[in-house]
Amino acid sequence: MNPSKKTYSVLIIEDSPADQFLLEESLNSTGLSIEVITMANSIAEAMHLLETHSFSIIFLDLFLPDSSGLDTLIQLVKLYSKTPIIISSGLSDTQVAVNAISMGAQDFLIKGDYSSALLEKTFVYSIERKDAEQLIKASEESYRYLFDNNPAIILLWDLDDFKILKVNETAIKIYGYTKEEFLQKTLLDICRNADHKKVRIAGENLMKNKKASGIWKHINKKGKVLNMDTSSHIIIYNGKEAVLTLANDITEKVFLEEKLAEEKIKKQQEINAAIITAQVQERSLLGEELHDNINQILATATLYMDGAISNEESRINFLKEGKGFIKNAMEEIRKLSKTLLPPSLGEGSLHEALNNVIEKIKMVNDNIHFVVDWKVKDEDCLNDKLKLSIFRIVQEQLNNIFKHAKASNINIRLEKEDEFLQLSIKDDGIGFDPSKKAEGVGLQNIVNRAKLLNGTTLIKSSVGKGCEIVINFSFKNSIPVALAFRA
């Protein structure tokens, strides 16, 4: 049995074993998921069962040993009005069964004169009709108050000609029409002309499915387009089927969602522009290094090679000197390559790569004191992309500190706890106001690098009080995802 399929319990009140067997077999041959079928040979036995059990539906023979005709139905409807009843009728009492429909039965079947498909259809429709009937009965007492004072828009309209039959106060307020003006209109009058065909198709579908929902564009009295989230149901109004539509005005919500989507696109464009700017800056620095340093060394080596060619007496010396410059160029290229590709992705660990950067800084600037607080026991849990991003972020922030901060102390902390990783870079420099737009893209590059791995960045700084950048990653299932800042 499919656990997601609705199951039913059935009570058959019938004193004929043959008719009991026929009905039970017919029910089991349908596509219905029937959990249990219970038999009762008399109305008294049925009443006893109904006192202790609940049933999805009842099949009732009107002529039983202890009850006959409509009295049999009246007893059940009076005590168990919420349970749908299908009359199981013989040919001789068909007219009585038809009369029983007006007294509360949902439908009737002539014994032995139905197919499995008809039985299944009658079964399902009887339950649906009873559910609709109970819904209407439960709402009758409070209907008027709820209708008039409901914060949602309520429109009651005719399914045949779409004429508006009734509206509540919320509809009058939102659309701007008076109640009298509304009652002179049809549903088509408050819809766009382009949607009229769609409205008619929706009406046809409502006749089949009894309910529908969707987003529609309506027009108010001033001609403004309103976005309406609607839910419609077939009800009985003044003895005739009509449609009750509840609608919520989501015009402002749609506007805000569209605006948010535009802002997301704009933000992504800014991120892309910042990434491109960072790439251009890296390439520019690379170009400058190649042109101003390595190119000059190689140019000098070329001059010595030319001297060796033209001066036979000093050729050996020229070649030795030229070779020295070529080795120097090779060393500079190696250093430049290490800058572009950190050792953490190849030769050594991330920890070693960061220490190497710090040692090189100390060689040219011993006035800055570094504290490295490394709390990652095993780097194997960090993938290469995450290591590279951390390395680049540290490089970028150290560059920002040297350019602007005038700091004496720099504290770098990397801490891993369970599935969380936190990077902190703190200095005691001159600080700045984070609310003011920065001229450079250094900090934006850091934010973008972290965001590419769904990391979150917190920048804490104020004028004269240094700066701290805290970046949080979560690598659940080895995929970094966004993590709220943990103080």
Short mmCIF file of N, CA, C and O in Angstrom, two decimals, residues 2 4 28 37 83 92 132 153 172 232 253 296 298 378 463 479:
data_model
loop_
_atom_site.label_atom_id
_atom_site.label_comp_id
_atom_site.label_asym_id
_atom_site.label_seq_id
_atom_site.Cartn_x
_atom_site.Cartn_y
_atom_site.Cartn_z
N ASN A 2 0.52 2.19 -0.83
CA ASN A 2 1.28 3.43 -0.90
C ASN A 2 0.99 4.27 0.34
O ASN A 2 -0.15 4.67 0.57
N SER A 4 1.52 7.26 1.05
CA SER A 4 1.12 8.64 0.78
C SER A 4 -0.31 8.72 0.26
O SER A 4 -0.88 9.80 0.16
N ASN A 28 -13.26 -3.74 -3.62
CA ASN A 28 -11.87 -4.19 -3.69
C ASN A 28 -11.31 -4.17 -5.11
O ASN A 28 -10.09 -4.19 -5.30
N ILE A 37 -13.24 -3.04 5.60
CA ILE A 37 -14.67 -3.06 5.28
C ILE A 37 -15.38 -3.81 6.40
O ILE A 37 -15.05 -4.97 6.69
N THR A 83 -20.81 11.86 8.33
CA THR A 83 -20.34 10.73 7.53
C THR A 83 -21.18 10.61 6.26
O THR A 83 -22.41 10.54 6.34
N SER A 92 -36.95 -2.10 -6.77
CA SER A 92 -38.29 -1.79 -6.28
C SER A 92 -38.34 -0.54 -5.43
O SER A 92 -39.41 0.07 -5.27
N ALA A 132 -17.65 19.26 1.48
CA ALA A 132 -18.10 20.61 1.11
C ALA A 132 -19.32 21.02 1.92
O ALA A 132 -19.44 22.16 2.38
N ILE A 153 -9.35 39.95 0.50
CA ILE A 153 -10.40 40.32 -0.45
C ILE A 153 -11.27 39.10 -0.71
O ILE A 153 -10.76 38.00 -0.93
N ILE A 172 -13.84 46.42 -1.47
CA ILE A 172 -14.26 47.80 -1.76
C ILE A 172 -13.11 48.76 -1.52
O ILE A 172 -12.86 49.68 -2.31
N SER A 232 -9.71 30.03 -5.22
CA SER A 232 -11.13 29.99 -5.55
C SER A 232 -11.72 28.62 -5.27
O SER A 232 -11.06 27.59 -5.50
N LYS A 253 4.63 43.41 -2.53
CA LYS A 253 5.57 42.30 -2.39
C LYS A 253 6.26 42.00 -3.72
O LYS A 253 7.48 41.81 -3.78
N GLN A 296 65.04 43.86 -17.32
CA GLN A 296 66.30 44.61 -17.25
C GLN A 296 67.49 43.67 -17.01
O GLN A 296 68.56 43.85 -17.59
N LEU A 298 67.66 40.48 -17.89
CA LEU A 298 67.90 39.74 -19.14
C LEU A 298 68.53 40.64 -20.21
O LEU A 298 69.33 40.19 -21.02
N ASP A 378 45.04 19.64 11.56
CA ASP A 378 45.21 18.85 10.34
C ASP A 378 44.69 19.64 9.15
O ASP A 378 43.50 19.93 9.05
N VAL A 463 38.68 54.92 13.53
CA VAL A 463 39.85 55.80 13.37
C VAL A 463 40.68 55.80 14.64
O VAL A 463 40.18 56.03 15.74
N ILE A 479 32.16 21.13 1.67
CA ILE A 479 31.81 22.25 0.79
C ILE A 479 31.62 23.47 1.67
O ILE A 479 30.69 23.52 2.45
#
